[in-house]
Short mmCIF file of C-alpha atoms in Angstrom, two decimals:
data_model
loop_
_atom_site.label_atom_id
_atom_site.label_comp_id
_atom_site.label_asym_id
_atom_site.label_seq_id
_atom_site.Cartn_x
_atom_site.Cartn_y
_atom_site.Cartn_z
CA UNK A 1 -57.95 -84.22 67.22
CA UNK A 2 -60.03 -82.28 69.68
CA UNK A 3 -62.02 -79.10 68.64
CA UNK A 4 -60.75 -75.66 70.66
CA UNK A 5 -62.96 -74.21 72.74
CA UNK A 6 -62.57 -71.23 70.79
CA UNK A 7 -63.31 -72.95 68.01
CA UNK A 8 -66.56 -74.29 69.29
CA UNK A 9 -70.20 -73.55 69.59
CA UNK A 10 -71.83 -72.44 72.80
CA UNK A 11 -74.24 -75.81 72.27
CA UNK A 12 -70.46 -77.49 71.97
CA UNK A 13 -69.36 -75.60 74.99
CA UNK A 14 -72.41 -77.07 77.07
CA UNK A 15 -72.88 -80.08 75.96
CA UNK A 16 -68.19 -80.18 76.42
CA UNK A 17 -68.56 -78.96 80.01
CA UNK A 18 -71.13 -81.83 80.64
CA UNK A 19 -69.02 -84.37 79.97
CA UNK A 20 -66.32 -82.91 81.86
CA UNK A 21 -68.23 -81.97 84.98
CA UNK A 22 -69.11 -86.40 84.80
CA UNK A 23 -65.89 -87.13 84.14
CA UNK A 24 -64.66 -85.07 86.81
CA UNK A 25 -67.32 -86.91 89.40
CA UNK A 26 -66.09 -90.53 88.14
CA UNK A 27 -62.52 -89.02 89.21
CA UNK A 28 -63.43 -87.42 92.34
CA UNK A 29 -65.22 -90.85 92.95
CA UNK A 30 -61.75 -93.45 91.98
CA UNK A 31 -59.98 -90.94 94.15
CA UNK A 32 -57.78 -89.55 91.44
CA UNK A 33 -57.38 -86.31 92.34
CA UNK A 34 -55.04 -85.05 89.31
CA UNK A 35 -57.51 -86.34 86.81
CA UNK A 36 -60.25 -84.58 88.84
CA UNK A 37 -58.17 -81.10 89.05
CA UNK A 38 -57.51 -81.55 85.42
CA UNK A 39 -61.02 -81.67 84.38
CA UNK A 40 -62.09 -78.69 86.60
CA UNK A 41 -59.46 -76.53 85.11
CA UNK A 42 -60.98 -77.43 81.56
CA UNK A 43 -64.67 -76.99 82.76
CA UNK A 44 -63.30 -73.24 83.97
CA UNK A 45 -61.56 -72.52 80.88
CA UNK A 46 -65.26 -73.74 78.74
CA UNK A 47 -67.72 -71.51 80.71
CA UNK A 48 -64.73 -68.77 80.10
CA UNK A 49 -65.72 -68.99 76.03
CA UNK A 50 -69.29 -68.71 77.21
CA UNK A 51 -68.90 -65.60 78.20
CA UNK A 52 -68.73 -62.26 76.96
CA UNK A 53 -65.01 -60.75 77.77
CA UNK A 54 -66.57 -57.01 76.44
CA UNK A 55 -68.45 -57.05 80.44
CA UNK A 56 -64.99 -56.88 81.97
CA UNK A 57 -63.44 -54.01 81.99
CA UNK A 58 -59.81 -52.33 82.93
CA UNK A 59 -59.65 -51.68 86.42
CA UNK A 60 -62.64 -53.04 87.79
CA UNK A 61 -62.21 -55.90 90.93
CA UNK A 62 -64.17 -58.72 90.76
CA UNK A 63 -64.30 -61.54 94.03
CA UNK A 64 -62.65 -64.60 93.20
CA UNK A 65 -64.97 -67.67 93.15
CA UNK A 66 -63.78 -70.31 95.70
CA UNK A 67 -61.17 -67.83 96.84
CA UNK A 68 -63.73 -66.25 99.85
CA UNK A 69 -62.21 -62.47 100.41
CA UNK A 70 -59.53 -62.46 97.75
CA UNK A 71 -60.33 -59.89 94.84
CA UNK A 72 -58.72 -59.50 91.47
CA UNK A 73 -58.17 -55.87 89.53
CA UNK A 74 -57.86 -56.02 85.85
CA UNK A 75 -55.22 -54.36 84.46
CA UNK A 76 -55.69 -55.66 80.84
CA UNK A 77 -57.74 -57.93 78.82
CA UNK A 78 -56.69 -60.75 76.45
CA UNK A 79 -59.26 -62.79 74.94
CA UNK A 80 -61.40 -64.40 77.90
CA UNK A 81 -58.52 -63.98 80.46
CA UNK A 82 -58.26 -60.68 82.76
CA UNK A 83 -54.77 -59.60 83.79
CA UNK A 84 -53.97 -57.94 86.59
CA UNK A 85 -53.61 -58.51 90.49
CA UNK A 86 -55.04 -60.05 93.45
CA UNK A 87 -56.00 -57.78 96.13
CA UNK A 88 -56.73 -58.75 100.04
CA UNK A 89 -60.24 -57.42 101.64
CA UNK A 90 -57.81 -54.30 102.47
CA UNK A 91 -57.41 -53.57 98.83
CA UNK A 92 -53.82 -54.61 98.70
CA UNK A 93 -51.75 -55.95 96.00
CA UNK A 94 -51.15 -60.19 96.96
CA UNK A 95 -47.81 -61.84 96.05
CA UNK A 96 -48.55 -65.32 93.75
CA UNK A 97 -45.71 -67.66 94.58
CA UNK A 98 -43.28 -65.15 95.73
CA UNK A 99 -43.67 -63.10 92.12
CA UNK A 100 -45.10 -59.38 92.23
CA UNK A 101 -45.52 -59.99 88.48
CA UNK A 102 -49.16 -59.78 86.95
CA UNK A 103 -51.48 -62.98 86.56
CA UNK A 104 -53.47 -64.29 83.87
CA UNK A 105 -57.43 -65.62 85.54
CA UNK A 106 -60.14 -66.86 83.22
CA UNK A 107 -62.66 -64.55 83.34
CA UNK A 108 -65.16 -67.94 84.63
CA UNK A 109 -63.63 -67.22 87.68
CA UNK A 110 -64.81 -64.05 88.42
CA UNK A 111 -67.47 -63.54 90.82
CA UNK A 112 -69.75 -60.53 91.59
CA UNK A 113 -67.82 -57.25 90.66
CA UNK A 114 -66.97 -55.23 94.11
CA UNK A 115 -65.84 -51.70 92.27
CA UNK A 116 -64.26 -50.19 88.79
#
């Protein structure tokens, strides 16, 4: 059975998100997108347990990497995921798929931080 990342080493988590980031290449390369995806979202969630969640703070808005003028506000931290809300360049609140509910982003995700 696989380790956790939580469970793991930052050495682990480096030497895990290698591996990932070639087999994500050797997917992108056979064309298999899903595979490729799937190791991308686990390369995302590693560098998350790299991290430090005690920088990110309640209601501070960070850019969204890949996401070019979306923003997120935290409204809560759990572990190394922010809650909270996307936000549009005008500072307002972005329905996900039709749901005004709160999402869940790995804090790997975050880019420079805009305000708190």
């Amino acid at each position: 059975m696989e380790k956790r990342f939580s469970d793991m080493t930052i050495e682990e988590l480096r030497d895990r998100v290698a591996e990932l980031t070639e087999q994500a290449r050797k997917a992108e390369q056979m064309g298999m997108v899903n595979e490729y995806a799937v190791h991308q979202r686990k390369i995302i969630m590693a560098k998350s347990y790299m991290m430090n969640p005690a920088e990110y703070q309640v209601g501070e808005i960070y850019e969204i990497e890949g996401d070019p003028g979306i923003f997120f506000e935290i409204v809560y931290m759990n572990g190394v995921f922010a809650w909270g809300y996307r936000l549009s360049p005008q500072g307002e609140r972005l329905e996900v798929q039709g749901s005004e509910d709160q999402e869940a982003m790995p804090i790997s995700m975050f880019g420079k931080k805009v305000q708190s």
